[in-house]
Short mmCIF file of N, CA and C in Angstrom, two decimals:
data_model
loop_
_atom_site.label_atom_id
_atom_site.label_comp_id
_atom_site.label_asym_id
_atom_site.label_seq_id
_atom_site.Cartn_x
_atom_site.Cartn_y
_atom_site.Cartn_z
N UNK A 96 -49.15 21.73 -12.85
CA UNK A 96 -47.98 22.40 -13.37
C UNK A 96 -47.31 21.49 -14.39
N UNK A 97 -46.80 22.12 -15.42
CA UNK A 97 -46.05 21.42 -16.45
C UNK A 97 -44.85 20.71 -15.82
N UNK A 98 -44.43 19.62 -16.44
CA UNK A 98 -43.28 18.88 -15.93
C UNK A 98 -42.05 19.78 -15.86
N UNK A 99 -41.32 19.66 -14.78
CA UNK A 99 -40.12 20.48 -14.58
C UNK A 99 -38.97 20.02 -15.47
N UNK A 100 -38.12 20.96 -15.79
CA UNK A 100 -36.88 20.68 -16.51
C UNK A 100 -35.74 20.75 -15.51
N UNK A 101 -34.90 19.74 -15.53
CA UNK A 101 -33.76 19.69 -14.62
C UNK A 101 -32.47 19.81 -15.41
N UNK A 102 -31.47 20.39 -14.79
CA UNK A 102 -30.19 20.62 -15.45
C UNK A 102 -29.42 19.30 -15.65
N UNK A 103 -29.62 18.35 -14.74
CA UNK A 103 -28.98 17.04 -14.85
C UNK A 103 -29.67 16.08 -13.87
N UNK A 104 -29.24 14.82 -13.86
CA UNK A 104 -29.85 13.83 -12.98
C UNK A 104 -29.64 14.15 -11.50
N UNK A 105 -28.48 14.69 -11.16
CA UNK A 105 -28.22 15.05 -9.76
C UNK A 105 -29.23 16.10 -9.28
N UNK A 106 -29.56 17.03 -10.15
CA UNK A 106 -30.56 18.07 -9.83
C UNK A 106 -31.93 17.43 -9.61
N UNK A 107 -32.33 16.56 -10.52
CA UNK A 107 -33.63 15.89 -10.42
C UNK A 107 -33.71 15.04 -9.14
N UNK A 108 -32.66 14.30 -8.85
CA UNK A 108 -32.65 13.46 -7.65
C UNK A 108 -32.70 14.30 -6.38
N UNK A 109 -31.96 15.40 -6.36
CA UNK A 109 -31.96 16.30 -5.21
C UNK A 109 -33.36 16.86 -4.97
N UNK A 110 -34.00 17.32 -6.03
CA UNK A 110 -35.34 17.89 -5.91
C UNK A 110 -36.32 16.83 -5.40
N UNK A 111 -36.23 15.65 -5.95
CA UNK A 111 -37.12 14.57 -5.54
C UNK A 111 -36.94 14.23 -4.06
N UNK A 112 -35.71 14.24 -3.61
CA UNK A 112 -35.40 13.90 -2.22
C UNK A 112 -35.83 14.97 -1.22
N UNK A 113 -35.70 16.24 -1.59
CA UNK A 113 -35.89 17.33 -0.62
C UNK A 113 -37.16 18.15 -0.78
N UNK A 114 -37.89 18.00 -1.87
CA UNK A 114 -39.12 18.78 -2.05
C UNK A 114 -40.25 18.17 -1.22
N UNK A 115 -41.24 19.00 -0.93
CA UNK A 115 -42.39 18.56 -0.15
C UNK A 115 -43.65 18.86 -0.95
N UNK A 116 -44.56 17.91 -0.95
CA UNK A 116 -45.81 18.10 -1.67
C UNK A 116 -46.55 19.32 -1.12
N UNK A 117 -47.02 20.16 -2.02
CA UNK A 117 -47.83 21.34 -1.69
C UNK A 117 -47.11 22.43 -0.89
N UNK A 118 -45.79 22.46 -0.94
CA UNK A 118 -45.04 23.53 -0.27
C UNK A 118 -44.26 24.30 -1.33
N UNK A 119 -44.94 25.22 -2.01
CA UNK A 119 -44.32 25.93 -3.14
C UNK A 119 -43.17 26.82 -2.70
N UNK A 120 -43.20 27.29 -1.46
CA UNK A 120 -42.12 28.14 -0.96
C UNK A 120 -40.82 27.33 -0.85
N UNK A 121 -40.91 26.22 -0.16
CA UNK A 121 -39.72 25.37 0.00
C UNK A 121 -39.31 24.76 -1.34
N UNK A 122 -40.26 24.31 -2.13
CA UNK A 122 -39.92 23.63 -3.38
C UNK A 122 -39.21 24.53 -4.36
N UNK A 123 -39.58 25.80 -4.42
CA UNK A 123 -38.88 26.71 -5.33
C UNK A 123 -37.43 26.90 -4.88
N UNK A 124 -37.21 27.01 -3.58
CA UNK A 124 -35.85 27.13 -3.05
C UNK A 124 -35.06 25.85 -3.26
N UNK A 125 -35.66 24.71 -2.98
CA UNK A 125 -34.98 23.42 -3.17
C UNK A 125 -34.61 23.22 -4.63
N UNK A 126 -35.50 23.59 -5.54
CA UNK A 126 -35.20 23.48 -6.97
C UNK A 126 -33.95 24.28 -7.31
N UNK A 127 -33.87 25.50 -6.81
CA UNK A 127 -32.71 26.35 -7.09
C UNK A 127 -31.44 25.81 -6.44
N UNK A 128 -31.51 25.41 -5.20
CA UNK A 128 -30.33 24.87 -4.51
C UNK A 128 -29.81 23.64 -5.24
N UNK A 129 -30.69 22.87 -5.81
CA UNK A 129 -30.29 21.65 -6.52
C UNK A 129 -29.57 21.88 -7.84
N UNK A 130 -29.54 23.11 -8.32
CA UNK A 130 -28.94 23.40 -9.63
C UNK A 130 -27.43 23.19 -9.69
N UNK A 131 -26.72 23.48 -8.62
CA UNK A 131 -25.26 23.38 -8.67
C UNK A 131 -24.75 22.40 -7.62
N UNK A 132 -23.61 21.82 -7.91
CA UNK A 132 -23.00 20.88 -6.97
C UNK A 132 -22.64 21.59 -5.66
N UNK A 133 -22.13 22.81 -5.77
CA UNK A 133 -21.77 23.57 -4.56
C UNK A 133 -22.97 23.78 -3.64
N UNK A 134 -24.08 24.22 -4.20
CA UNK A 134 -25.24 24.49 -3.35
C UNK A 134 -25.85 23.18 -2.83
N UNK A 135 -25.83 22.13 -3.63
CA UNK A 135 -26.31 20.83 -3.12
C UNK A 135 -25.45 20.38 -1.95
N UNK A 136 -24.13 20.52 -2.09
CA UNK A 136 -23.22 20.08 -1.03
C UNK A 136 -23.38 20.88 0.26
N UNK A 137 -23.88 22.10 0.15
CA UNK A 137 -24.03 22.97 1.32
C UNK A 137 -25.50 23.16 1.71
N UNK A 138 -26.35 22.26 1.27
CA UNK A 138 -27.79 22.39 1.51
C UNK A 138 -28.13 22.58 2.99
N UNK A 139 -27.57 21.74 3.84
CA UNK A 139 -27.92 21.83 5.27
C UNK A 139 -27.38 23.11 5.91
N UNK A 140 -26.43 23.73 5.27
CA UNK A 140 -25.89 25.01 5.73
C UNK A 140 -26.76 26.17 5.23
N UNK A 141 -27.35 26.02 4.05
CA UNK A 141 -28.18 27.05 3.43
C UNK A 141 -29.57 27.09 4.07
N UNK A 142 -30.17 25.93 4.22
CA UNK A 142 -31.52 25.83 4.77
C UNK A 142 -31.44 24.98 6.04
N UNK A 143 -31.57 25.64 7.17
CA UNK A 143 -31.47 24.95 8.46
C UNK A 143 -32.87 24.74 9.03
N UNK A 144 -32.92 24.12 10.18
CA UNK A 144 -34.22 23.94 10.85
C UNK A 144 -34.85 25.27 11.21
N UNK A 145 -34.02 26.30 11.34
CA UNK A 145 -34.52 27.64 11.66
C UNK A 145 -34.94 28.43 10.43
N UNK A 146 -34.71 27.89 9.24
CA UNK A 146 -35.04 28.58 7.99
C UNK A 146 -33.79 28.87 7.19
N UNK A 147 -33.85 29.91 6.37
CA UNK A 147 -32.70 30.24 5.53
C UNK A 147 -31.59 30.84 6.38
N UNK A 148 -30.36 30.54 6.00
CA UNK A 148 -29.18 31.01 6.73
C UNK A 148 -28.53 32.14 5.93
N UNK A 149 -28.73 33.36 6.36
CA UNK A 149 -28.20 34.52 5.65
C UNK A 149 -26.68 34.62 5.73
N UNK A 150 -26.10 34.01 6.73
CA UNK A 150 -24.64 34.04 6.87
C UNK A 150 -23.93 33.29 5.75
N UNK A 151 -24.64 32.47 5.03
CA UNK A 151 -24.04 31.67 3.96
C UNK A 151 -23.38 32.55 2.89
N UNK A 152 -23.85 33.79 2.74
CA UNK A 152 -23.29 34.68 1.72
C UNK A 152 -21.84 35.07 2.01
N UNK A 153 -21.40 34.87 3.23
CA UNK A 153 -20.03 35.21 3.61
C UNK A 153 -19.05 34.06 3.41
N UNK A 154 -19.52 32.92 2.94
CA UNK A 154 -18.67 31.74 2.80
C UNK A 154 -17.86 31.77 1.51
N UNK A 155 -16.69 31.18 1.55
CA UNK A 155 -15.75 31.21 0.43
C UNK A 155 -16.21 30.47 -0.81
N UNK A 156 -17.11 29.53 -0.68
CA UNK A 156 -17.55 28.76 -1.85
C UNK A 156 -18.59 29.50 -2.70
N UNK A 157 -19.11 30.62 -2.21
CA UNK A 157 -20.12 31.38 -2.95
C UNK A 157 -19.49 32.04 -4.18
N UNK A 158 -20.11 31.81 -5.34
CA UNK A 158 -19.69 32.45 -6.59
C UNK A 158 -20.77 33.44 -7.00
N UNK A 159 -20.54 34.16 -8.08
CA UNK A 159 -21.56 35.08 -8.58
C UNK A 159 -22.85 34.34 -8.92
N UNK A 160 -22.72 33.19 -9.56
CA UNK A 160 -23.91 32.42 -9.95
C UNK A 160 -24.64 31.86 -8.74
N UNK A 161 -23.90 31.30 -7.78
CA UNK A 161 -24.58 30.75 -6.60
C UNK A 161 -25.18 31.87 -5.75
N UNK A 162 -24.57 33.02 -5.76
CA UNK A 162 -25.12 34.17 -5.04
C UNK A 162 -26.46 34.58 -5.65
N UNK A 163 -26.50 34.69 -6.98
CA UNK A 163 -27.76 35.04 -7.66
C UNK A 163 -28.83 33.98 -7.38
N UNK A 164 -28.43 32.74 -7.44
CA UNK A 164 -29.33 31.62 -7.20
C UNK A 164 -29.93 31.71 -5.79
N UNK A 165 -29.10 31.99 -4.81
CA UNK A 165 -29.58 32.06 -3.43
C UNK A 165 -30.41 33.31 -3.17
N UNK A 166 -30.05 34.43 -3.77
CA UNK A 166 -30.86 35.65 -3.62
C UNK A 166 -32.28 35.38 -4.13
N UNK A 167 -32.38 34.79 -5.32
CA UNK A 167 -33.70 34.49 -5.86
C UNK A 167 -34.42 33.46 -4.99
N UNK A 168 -33.71 32.42 -4.60
CA UNK A 168 -34.33 31.38 -3.77
C UNK A 168 -34.83 31.92 -2.44
N UNK A 169 -34.03 32.75 -1.79
CA UNK A 169 -34.45 33.33 -0.52
C UNK A 169 -35.62 34.29 -0.72
N UNK A 170 -35.62 35.00 -1.84
CA UNK A 170 -36.73 35.90 -2.14
C UNK A 170 -38.02 35.10 -2.36
N UNK A 171 -37.93 34.00 -3.08
CA UNK A 171 -39.12 33.16 -3.30
C UNK A 171 -39.57 32.50 -2.00
N UNK A 172 -38.64 32.23 -1.11
CA UNK A 172 -38.95 31.60 0.19
C UNK A 172 -39.73 32.56 1.09
N UNK A 173 -39.20 33.79 1.24
CA UNK A 173 -39.86 34.70 2.19
C UNK A 173 -39.75 36.18 1.85
N UNK A 174 -39.39 36.50 0.62
CA UNK A 174 -39.31 37.90 0.22
C UNK A 174 -37.99 38.57 0.52
N UNK A 175 -36.99 37.82 0.99
CA UNK A 175 -35.68 38.38 1.31
C UNK A 175 -35.03 38.97 0.07
N UNK A 176 -34.45 40.17 0.19
CA UNK A 176 -33.94 40.88 -0.98
C UNK A 176 -32.43 41.00 -1.07
N UNK A 177 -31.70 40.79 0.00
CA UNK A 177 -30.29 41.17 0.01
C UNK A 177 -29.36 39.98 0.17
N UNK A 178 -28.10 40.19 -0.22
CA UNK A 178 -27.11 39.13 -0.13
C UNK A 178 -26.07 39.36 0.94
N UNK A 179 -26.29 40.33 1.78
CA UNK A 179 -25.37 40.58 2.90
C UNK A 179 -26.05 41.54 3.85
N UNK A 180 -25.33 41.88 4.89
CA UNK A 180 -25.89 42.84 5.85
C UNK A 180 -25.80 44.27 5.34
N UNK A 181 -24.96 44.53 4.35
CA UNK A 181 -24.84 45.87 3.77
C UNK A 181 -25.88 45.99 2.65
N UNK A 182 -27.13 46.11 3.04
CA UNK A 182 -28.25 46.03 2.11
C UNK A 182 -28.23 47.06 1.00
N UNK A 183 -27.98 48.32 1.32
CA UNK A 183 -28.03 49.37 0.31
C UNK A 183 -26.97 49.17 -0.76
N UNK A 184 -25.79 48.76 -0.37
CA UNK A 184 -24.70 48.55 -1.32
C UNK A 184 -25.05 47.45 -2.31
N UNK A 185 -25.76 46.43 -1.86
CA UNK A 185 -26.04 45.27 -2.70
C UNK A 185 -27.36 45.34 -3.45
N UNK A 186 -28.12 46.39 -3.29
CA UNK A 186 -29.42 46.48 -3.94
C UNK A 186 -29.31 46.31 -5.44
N UNK A 187 -28.36 46.98 -6.08
CA UNK A 187 -28.24 46.87 -7.54
C UNK A 187 -27.82 45.48 -7.97
N UNK A 188 -27.09 44.76 -7.13
CA UNK A 188 -26.68 43.40 -7.46
C UNK A 188 -27.84 42.42 -7.40
N UNK A 189 -28.92 42.83 -6.76
CA UNK A 189 -30.07 41.96 -6.59
C UNK A 189 -31.24 42.32 -7.50
N UNK A 190 -30.99 43.21 -8.44
CA UNK A 190 -32.03 43.59 -9.40
C UNK A 190 -32.30 42.41 -10.34
N UNK A 191 -33.49 42.38 -10.89
CA UNK A 191 -33.90 41.29 -11.77
C UNK A 191 -32.92 41.11 -12.93
N UNK A 192 -32.47 42.21 -13.54
CA UNK A 192 -31.56 42.07 -14.67
C UNK A 192 -30.22 41.49 -14.25
N UNK A 193 -29.83 41.68 -13.02
CA UNK A 193 -28.59 41.07 -12.51
C UNK A 193 -28.81 39.60 -12.18
N UNK A 194 -29.88 39.30 -11.48
CA UNK A 194 -30.16 37.92 -11.08
C UNK A 194 -30.29 37.01 -12.29
N UNK A 195 -30.97 37.48 -13.33
CA UNK A 195 -31.22 36.65 -14.50
C UNK A 195 -30.14 36.78 -15.57
N UNK A 196 -29.00 37.36 -15.24
CA UNK A 196 -27.94 37.57 -16.24
C UNK A 196 -27.05 36.35 -16.43
N UNK A 197 -27.14 35.37 -15.57
CA UNK A 197 -26.26 34.21 -15.64
C UNK A 197 -26.78 33.11 -16.54
N UNK A 198 -26.02 32.04 -16.58
CA UNK A 198 -26.34 30.90 -17.45
C UNK A 198 -27.52 30.07 -16.95
N UNK A 199 -27.92 30.26 -15.72
CA UNK A 199 -28.99 29.46 -15.14
C UNK A 199 -30.36 30.14 -15.22
N UNK A 200 -30.47 31.23 -15.95
CA UNK A 200 -31.70 32.03 -15.99
C UNK A 200 -32.93 31.20 -16.35
N UNK A 201 -32.81 30.29 -17.31
CA UNK A 201 -33.96 29.46 -17.69
C UNK A 201 -34.47 28.68 -16.48
N UNK A 202 -33.57 28.13 -15.71
CA UNK A 202 -33.95 27.35 -14.54
C UNK A 202 -34.49 28.25 -13.43
N UNK A 203 -34.01 29.47 -13.37
CA UNK A 203 -34.55 30.43 -12.41
C UNK A 203 -36.04 30.67 -12.68
N UNK A 204 -36.39 30.74 -13.96
CA UNK A 204 -37.80 30.92 -14.33
C UNK A 204 -38.64 29.71 -13.92
N UNK A 205 -38.05 28.53 -14.00
CA UNK A 205 -38.74 27.32 -13.54
C UNK A 205 -39.09 27.45 -12.05
N UNK A 206 -38.14 27.98 -11.27
CA UNK A 206 -38.37 28.15 -9.83
C UNK A 206 -39.48 29.16 -9.56
N UNK A 207 -39.50 30.23 -10.34
CA UNK A 207 -40.57 31.22 -10.21
C UNK A 207 -41.92 30.56 -10.50
N UNK A 208 -41.96 29.72 -11.51
CA UNK A 208 -43.20 29.02 -11.85
C UNK A 208 -43.61 28.05 -10.74
N UNK A 209 -42.65 27.37 -10.12
CA UNK A 209 -42.97 26.49 -8.99
C UNK A 209 -43.64 27.31 -7.89
N UNK A 210 -43.07 28.44 -7.58
CA UNK A 210 -43.55 29.27 -6.47
C UNK A 210 -44.94 29.85 -6.74
N UNK A 211 -45.16 30.34 -7.95
CA UNK A 211 -46.41 31.05 -8.24
C UNK A 211 -47.39 30.26 -9.10
N UNK A 212 -47.00 29.11 -9.59
CA UNK A 212 -47.84 28.26 -10.43
C UNK A 212 -48.53 29.08 -11.52
N UNK A 213 -47.72 29.78 -12.27
CA UNK A 213 -48.19 30.72 -13.29
C UNK A 213 -49.06 30.03 -14.34
N UNK A 214 -48.69 28.84 -14.75
CA UNK A 214 -49.46 28.14 -15.77
C UNK A 214 -50.88 27.85 -15.30
N UNK A 215 -51.03 27.46 -14.04
CA UNK A 215 -52.36 27.18 -13.50
C UNK A 215 -53.20 28.46 -13.45
N UNK A 216 -52.58 29.56 -13.07
CA UNK A 216 -53.28 30.84 -13.03
C UNK A 216 -53.71 31.27 -14.43
N UNK A 217 -52.86 31.03 -15.41
CA UNK A 217 -53.20 31.37 -16.79
C UNK A 217 -54.37 30.52 -17.28
N UNK A 218 -54.39 29.25 -16.93
CA UNK A 218 -55.51 28.39 -17.31
C UNK A 218 -56.82 28.91 -16.72
N UNK A 219 -56.78 29.34 -15.47
CA UNK A 219 -57.98 29.90 -14.83
C UNK A 219 -58.45 31.16 -15.56
N UNK A 220 -57.51 32.01 -15.93
CA UNK A 220 -57.87 33.22 -16.67
C UNK A 220 -58.50 32.87 -18.01
N UNK A 221 -57.91 31.91 -18.70
CA UNK A 221 -58.46 31.48 -19.99
C UNK A 221 -59.88 30.95 -19.84
N UNK A 222 -60.14 30.22 -18.78
CA UNK A 222 -61.48 29.69 -18.53
C UNK A 222 -62.47 30.82 -18.26
N UNK A 223 -62.03 31.84 -17.54
CA UNK A 223 -62.90 32.97 -17.24
C UNK A 223 -63.22 33.79 -18.48
N UNK A 224 -62.31 33.80 -19.43
CA UNK A 224 -62.49 34.60 -20.64
C UNK A 224 -63.34 33.91 -21.70
N UNK A 225 -63.66 32.64 -21.51
CA UNK A 225 -64.49 31.91 -22.48
C UNK A 225 -65.90 32.49 -22.48
N UNK A 226 -66.46 32.65 -23.68
CA UNK A 226 -67.84 33.16 -23.75
C UNK A 226 -68.82 32.13 -23.17
N UNK A 227 -69.85 32.63 -22.54
CA UNK A 227 -70.86 31.74 -21.93
C UNK A 227 -71.81 31.20 -22.92
#
């Protein structure tokens, strides 16, 4: 995978400290959590030993941007789609155009690439398309 882009040194240090080799599910979530000071400060509350903590969406420190970040991160972790227990009401808030509408969209794409290793898959396709 191409070298990752980090928003700042705190983000890079956080990712280095909490990512695990060969765990694309956790690493994509850790990359996203590391983007903001708020999510870094609440890391142990967001990702517990039991997995992702859905109750975190009810906390006062959650902003629109951190909500989008966590929705995407939880989706990359295990396919989770919603930001609260009222799933139907929040479906439109979790659409791709909503999630990627904030200032962190570029970094969100980095997390998607961590999870799916798109560049590696593209290289494989290119190799298959070469004439024999």
